[in-house]
Tab-separated table of C-alpha atoms in Angstrom:
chain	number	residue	atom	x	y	z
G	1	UNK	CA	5.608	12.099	13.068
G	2	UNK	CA	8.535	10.861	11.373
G	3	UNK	CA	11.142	9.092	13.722
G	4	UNK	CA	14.585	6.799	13.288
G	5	UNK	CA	13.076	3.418	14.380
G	6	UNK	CA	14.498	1.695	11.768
G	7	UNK	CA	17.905	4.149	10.979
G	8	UNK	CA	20.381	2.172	8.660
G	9	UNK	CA	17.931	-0.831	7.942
G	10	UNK	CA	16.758	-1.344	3.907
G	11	UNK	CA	13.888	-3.237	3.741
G	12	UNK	CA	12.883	-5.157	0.473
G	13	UNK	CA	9.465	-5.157	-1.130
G	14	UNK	CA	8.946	-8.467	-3.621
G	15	UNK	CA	6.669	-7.705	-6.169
G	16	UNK	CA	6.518	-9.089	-9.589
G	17	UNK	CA	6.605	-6.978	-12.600
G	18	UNK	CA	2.846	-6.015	-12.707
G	19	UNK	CA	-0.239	-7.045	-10.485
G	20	UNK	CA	0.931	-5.342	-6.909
G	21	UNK	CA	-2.246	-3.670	-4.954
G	22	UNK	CA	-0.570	-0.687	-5.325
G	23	UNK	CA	-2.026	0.745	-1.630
G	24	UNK	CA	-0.446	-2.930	-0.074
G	25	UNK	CA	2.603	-1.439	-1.562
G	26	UNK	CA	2.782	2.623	-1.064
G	27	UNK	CA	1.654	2.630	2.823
G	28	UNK	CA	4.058	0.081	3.700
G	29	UNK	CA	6.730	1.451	1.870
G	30	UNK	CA	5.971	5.149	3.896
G	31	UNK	CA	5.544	3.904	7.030
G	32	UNK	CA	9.378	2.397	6.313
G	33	UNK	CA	10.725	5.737	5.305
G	34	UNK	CA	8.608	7.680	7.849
G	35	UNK	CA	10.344	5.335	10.201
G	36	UNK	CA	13.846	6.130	9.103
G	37	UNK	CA	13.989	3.294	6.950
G	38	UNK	CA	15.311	2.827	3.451
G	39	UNK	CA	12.577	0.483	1.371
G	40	UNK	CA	13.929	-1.002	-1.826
G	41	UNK	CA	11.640	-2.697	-4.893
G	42	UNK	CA	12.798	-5.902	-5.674
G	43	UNK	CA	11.114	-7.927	-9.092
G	44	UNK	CA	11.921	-10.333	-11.187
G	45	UNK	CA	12.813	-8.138	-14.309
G	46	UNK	CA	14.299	-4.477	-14.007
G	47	UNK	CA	12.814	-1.037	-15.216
G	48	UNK	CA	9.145	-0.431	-14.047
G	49	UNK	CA	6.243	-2.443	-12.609
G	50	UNK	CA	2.880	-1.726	-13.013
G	51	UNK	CA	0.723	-1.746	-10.017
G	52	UNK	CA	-3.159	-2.300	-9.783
G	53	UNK	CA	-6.395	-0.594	-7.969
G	54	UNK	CA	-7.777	-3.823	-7.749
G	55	UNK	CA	-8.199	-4.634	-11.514
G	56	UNK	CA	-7.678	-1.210	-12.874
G	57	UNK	CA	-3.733	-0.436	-13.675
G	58	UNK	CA	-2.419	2.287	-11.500
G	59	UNK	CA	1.308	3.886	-10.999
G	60	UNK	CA	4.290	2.386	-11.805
G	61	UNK	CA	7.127	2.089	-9.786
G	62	UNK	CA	10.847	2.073	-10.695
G	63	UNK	CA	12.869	-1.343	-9.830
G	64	UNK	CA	15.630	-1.190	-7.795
G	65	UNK	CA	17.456	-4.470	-8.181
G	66	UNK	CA	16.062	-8.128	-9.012
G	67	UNK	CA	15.720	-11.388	-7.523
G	68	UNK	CA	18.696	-12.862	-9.817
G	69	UNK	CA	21.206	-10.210	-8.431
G	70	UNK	CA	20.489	-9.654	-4.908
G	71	UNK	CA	20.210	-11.855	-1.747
G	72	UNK	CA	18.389	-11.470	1.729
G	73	UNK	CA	22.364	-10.419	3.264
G	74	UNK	CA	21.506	-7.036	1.979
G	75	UNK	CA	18.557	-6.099	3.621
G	76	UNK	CA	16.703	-6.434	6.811
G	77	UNK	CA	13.341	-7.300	6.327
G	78	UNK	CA	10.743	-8.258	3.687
G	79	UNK	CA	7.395	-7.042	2.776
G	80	UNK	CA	5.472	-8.891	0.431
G	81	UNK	CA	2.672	-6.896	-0.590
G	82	UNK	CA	-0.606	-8.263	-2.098
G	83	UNK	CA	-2.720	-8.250	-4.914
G	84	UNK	CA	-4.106	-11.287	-6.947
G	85	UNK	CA	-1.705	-11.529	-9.712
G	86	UNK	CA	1.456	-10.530	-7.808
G	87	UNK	CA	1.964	-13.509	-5.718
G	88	UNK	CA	0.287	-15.435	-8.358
G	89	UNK	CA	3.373	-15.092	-10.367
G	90	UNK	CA	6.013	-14.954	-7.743
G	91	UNK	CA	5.333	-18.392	-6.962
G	92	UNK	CA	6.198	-19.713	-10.241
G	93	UNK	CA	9.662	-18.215	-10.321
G	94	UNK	CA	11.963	-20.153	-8.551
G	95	UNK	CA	14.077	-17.204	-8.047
G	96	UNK	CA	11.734	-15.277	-6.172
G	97	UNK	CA	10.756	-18.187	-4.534
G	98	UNK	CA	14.351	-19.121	-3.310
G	99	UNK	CA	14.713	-15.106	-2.257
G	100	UNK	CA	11.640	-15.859	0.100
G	101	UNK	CA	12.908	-18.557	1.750
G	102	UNK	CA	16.329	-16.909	2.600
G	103	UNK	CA	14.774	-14.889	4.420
G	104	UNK	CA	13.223	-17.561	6.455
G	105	UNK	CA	16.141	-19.418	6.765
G	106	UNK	CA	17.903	-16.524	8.137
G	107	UNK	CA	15.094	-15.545	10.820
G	108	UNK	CA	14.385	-11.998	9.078
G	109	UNK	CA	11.581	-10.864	10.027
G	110	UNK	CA	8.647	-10.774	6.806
G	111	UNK	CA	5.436	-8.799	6.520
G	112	UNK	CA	3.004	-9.993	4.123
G	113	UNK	CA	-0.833	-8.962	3.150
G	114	UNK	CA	-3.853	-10.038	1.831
G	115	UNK	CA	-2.964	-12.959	-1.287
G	116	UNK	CA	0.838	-12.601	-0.333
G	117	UNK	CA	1.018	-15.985	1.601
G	118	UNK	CA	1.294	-17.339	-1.734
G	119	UNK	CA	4.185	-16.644	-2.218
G	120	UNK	CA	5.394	-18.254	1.321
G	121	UNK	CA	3.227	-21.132	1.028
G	122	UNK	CA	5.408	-21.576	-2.438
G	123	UNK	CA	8.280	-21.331	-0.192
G	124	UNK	CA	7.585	-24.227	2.513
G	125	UNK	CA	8.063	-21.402	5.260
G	126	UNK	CA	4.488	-20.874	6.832
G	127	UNK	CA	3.969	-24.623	8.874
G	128	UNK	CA	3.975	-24.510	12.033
G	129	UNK	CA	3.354	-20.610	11.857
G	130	UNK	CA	-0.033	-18.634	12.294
G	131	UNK	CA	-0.878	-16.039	10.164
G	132	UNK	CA	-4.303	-14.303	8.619
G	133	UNK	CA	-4.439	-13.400	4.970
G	134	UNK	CA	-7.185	-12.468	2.321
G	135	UNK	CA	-10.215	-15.219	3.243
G	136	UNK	CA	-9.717	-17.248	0.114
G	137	UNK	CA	-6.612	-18.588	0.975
G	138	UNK	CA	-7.986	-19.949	4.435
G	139	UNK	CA	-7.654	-23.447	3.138
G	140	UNK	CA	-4.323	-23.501	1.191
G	141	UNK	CA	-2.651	-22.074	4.539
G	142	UNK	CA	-3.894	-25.044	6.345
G	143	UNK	CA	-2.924	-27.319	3.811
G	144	UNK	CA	0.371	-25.885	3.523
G	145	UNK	CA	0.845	-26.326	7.407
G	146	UNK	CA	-0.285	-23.223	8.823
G	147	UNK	CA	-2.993	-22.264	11.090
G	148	UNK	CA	-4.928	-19.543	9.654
G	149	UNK	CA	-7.078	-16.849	11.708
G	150	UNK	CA	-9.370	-13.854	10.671
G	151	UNK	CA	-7.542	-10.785	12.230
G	152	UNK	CA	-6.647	-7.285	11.693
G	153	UNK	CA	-3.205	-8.514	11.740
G	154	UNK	CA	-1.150	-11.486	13.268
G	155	UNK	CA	2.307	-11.027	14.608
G	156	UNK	CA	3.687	-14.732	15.020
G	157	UNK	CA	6.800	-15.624	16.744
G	158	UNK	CA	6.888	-19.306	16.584
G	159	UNK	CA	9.610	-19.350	13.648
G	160	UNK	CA	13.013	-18.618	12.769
G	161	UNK	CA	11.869	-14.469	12.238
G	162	UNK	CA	8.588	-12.580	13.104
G	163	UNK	CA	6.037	-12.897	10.460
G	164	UNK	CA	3.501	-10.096	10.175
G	165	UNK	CA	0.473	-10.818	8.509
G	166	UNK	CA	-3.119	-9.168	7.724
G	167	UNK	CA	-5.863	-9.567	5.716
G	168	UNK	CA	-6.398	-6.653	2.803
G	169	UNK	CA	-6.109	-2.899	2.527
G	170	UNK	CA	-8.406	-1.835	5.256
G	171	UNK	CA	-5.788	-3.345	7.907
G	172	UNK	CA	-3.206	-1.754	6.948
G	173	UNK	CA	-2.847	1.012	9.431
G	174	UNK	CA	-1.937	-2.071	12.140
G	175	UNK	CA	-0.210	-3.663	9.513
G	176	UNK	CA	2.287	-1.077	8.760
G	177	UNK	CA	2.604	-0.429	12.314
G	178	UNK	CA	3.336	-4.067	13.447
G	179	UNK	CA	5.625	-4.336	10.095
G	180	UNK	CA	7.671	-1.454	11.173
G	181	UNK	CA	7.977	-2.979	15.036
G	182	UNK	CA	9.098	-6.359	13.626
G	183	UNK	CA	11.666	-4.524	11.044
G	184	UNK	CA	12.958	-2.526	14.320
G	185	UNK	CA	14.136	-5.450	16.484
């Protein structure tokens, strides 16, 4: 049932130009709009990126505005949605790396899934913070600071903004749903 929880906020979803799990990327992005919520894609390059089934190419999705033009002022939350490749090359552009850490830095509040944490690792925000993710990146969490745990999905508080976190596509029913309660505050 569609309701106005999050009326009048625009949410961004990072993802680089191909490599997204596309599901870590569509349910999210409904559950903002069933929500009353405007989502907007965000990449490093404009016109279309290409999203994955695991390893097998799926949809693309049109770009709404890049990490070079926009800043975390104009929106309310992030999502950073998973997939191996997607956060694999987030990381190495300082660009989107800087755009993760405003949001940080401002206390917005930031859903991520599965290999996401990448991405925030990349972006010195997840010490100190507790969060789950896909298994394999147990160890660089920790390393990074972090204390990692195998949930559903982590909501942690003990930062500037909430941080929602879970571990791959079968969570995200709690994901989207914790995602959208952060994005609401």
């Amino acid at each position: 049932m569609p309701n106005n929880d999050l009326q009048g906020k625009t949410i961004a979803f990072l993802c680089a130009p191909e490599g997204t799990e596309q599901v870590e990327l569509t349910e999210p992005w409904k559950a903002v709009e069933q929500a009353g919520g405007n989502p907007r894609l965000v990449s490093t390059q404009s016109g279309r990126l290409q999203a994955f089934d695991h390893l097998d190419r799926a949809d693309t999705f049109p770009v709404d505005t890049t990490v070079d033009v926009s800043d975390h002022t104009e929106f309310d939350g992030l999502v950073l949605p998973g997939g191996v490749a997607n956060p694999d090359f987030l990381r190495t552009d300082p660009k989107a790396v800087a755009f993760v850490r405003s949001f940080s830095d401002a206390g917005k509040p930031v859903a991520v899934i599965c290999h996401g944490p990448w991405t925030l690792i990349e972006a010195d925000v997840v010490r100190g913070r507790t969060l789950t993710s896909w298994p394999s990146l147990r160890t660089d969490l920790r390393n990074a600071g972090a204390t990692w745990v195998d949930e559903e999905v982590q909501v942690c508080e003990s930062g500037p903004g909430v941080l929602v976190s879970s571990r791959k596509p079968d969570d995200l029913k709690a994901f989207c749903q914790a995602a959208v309660e952060a994005f609401k505050r």
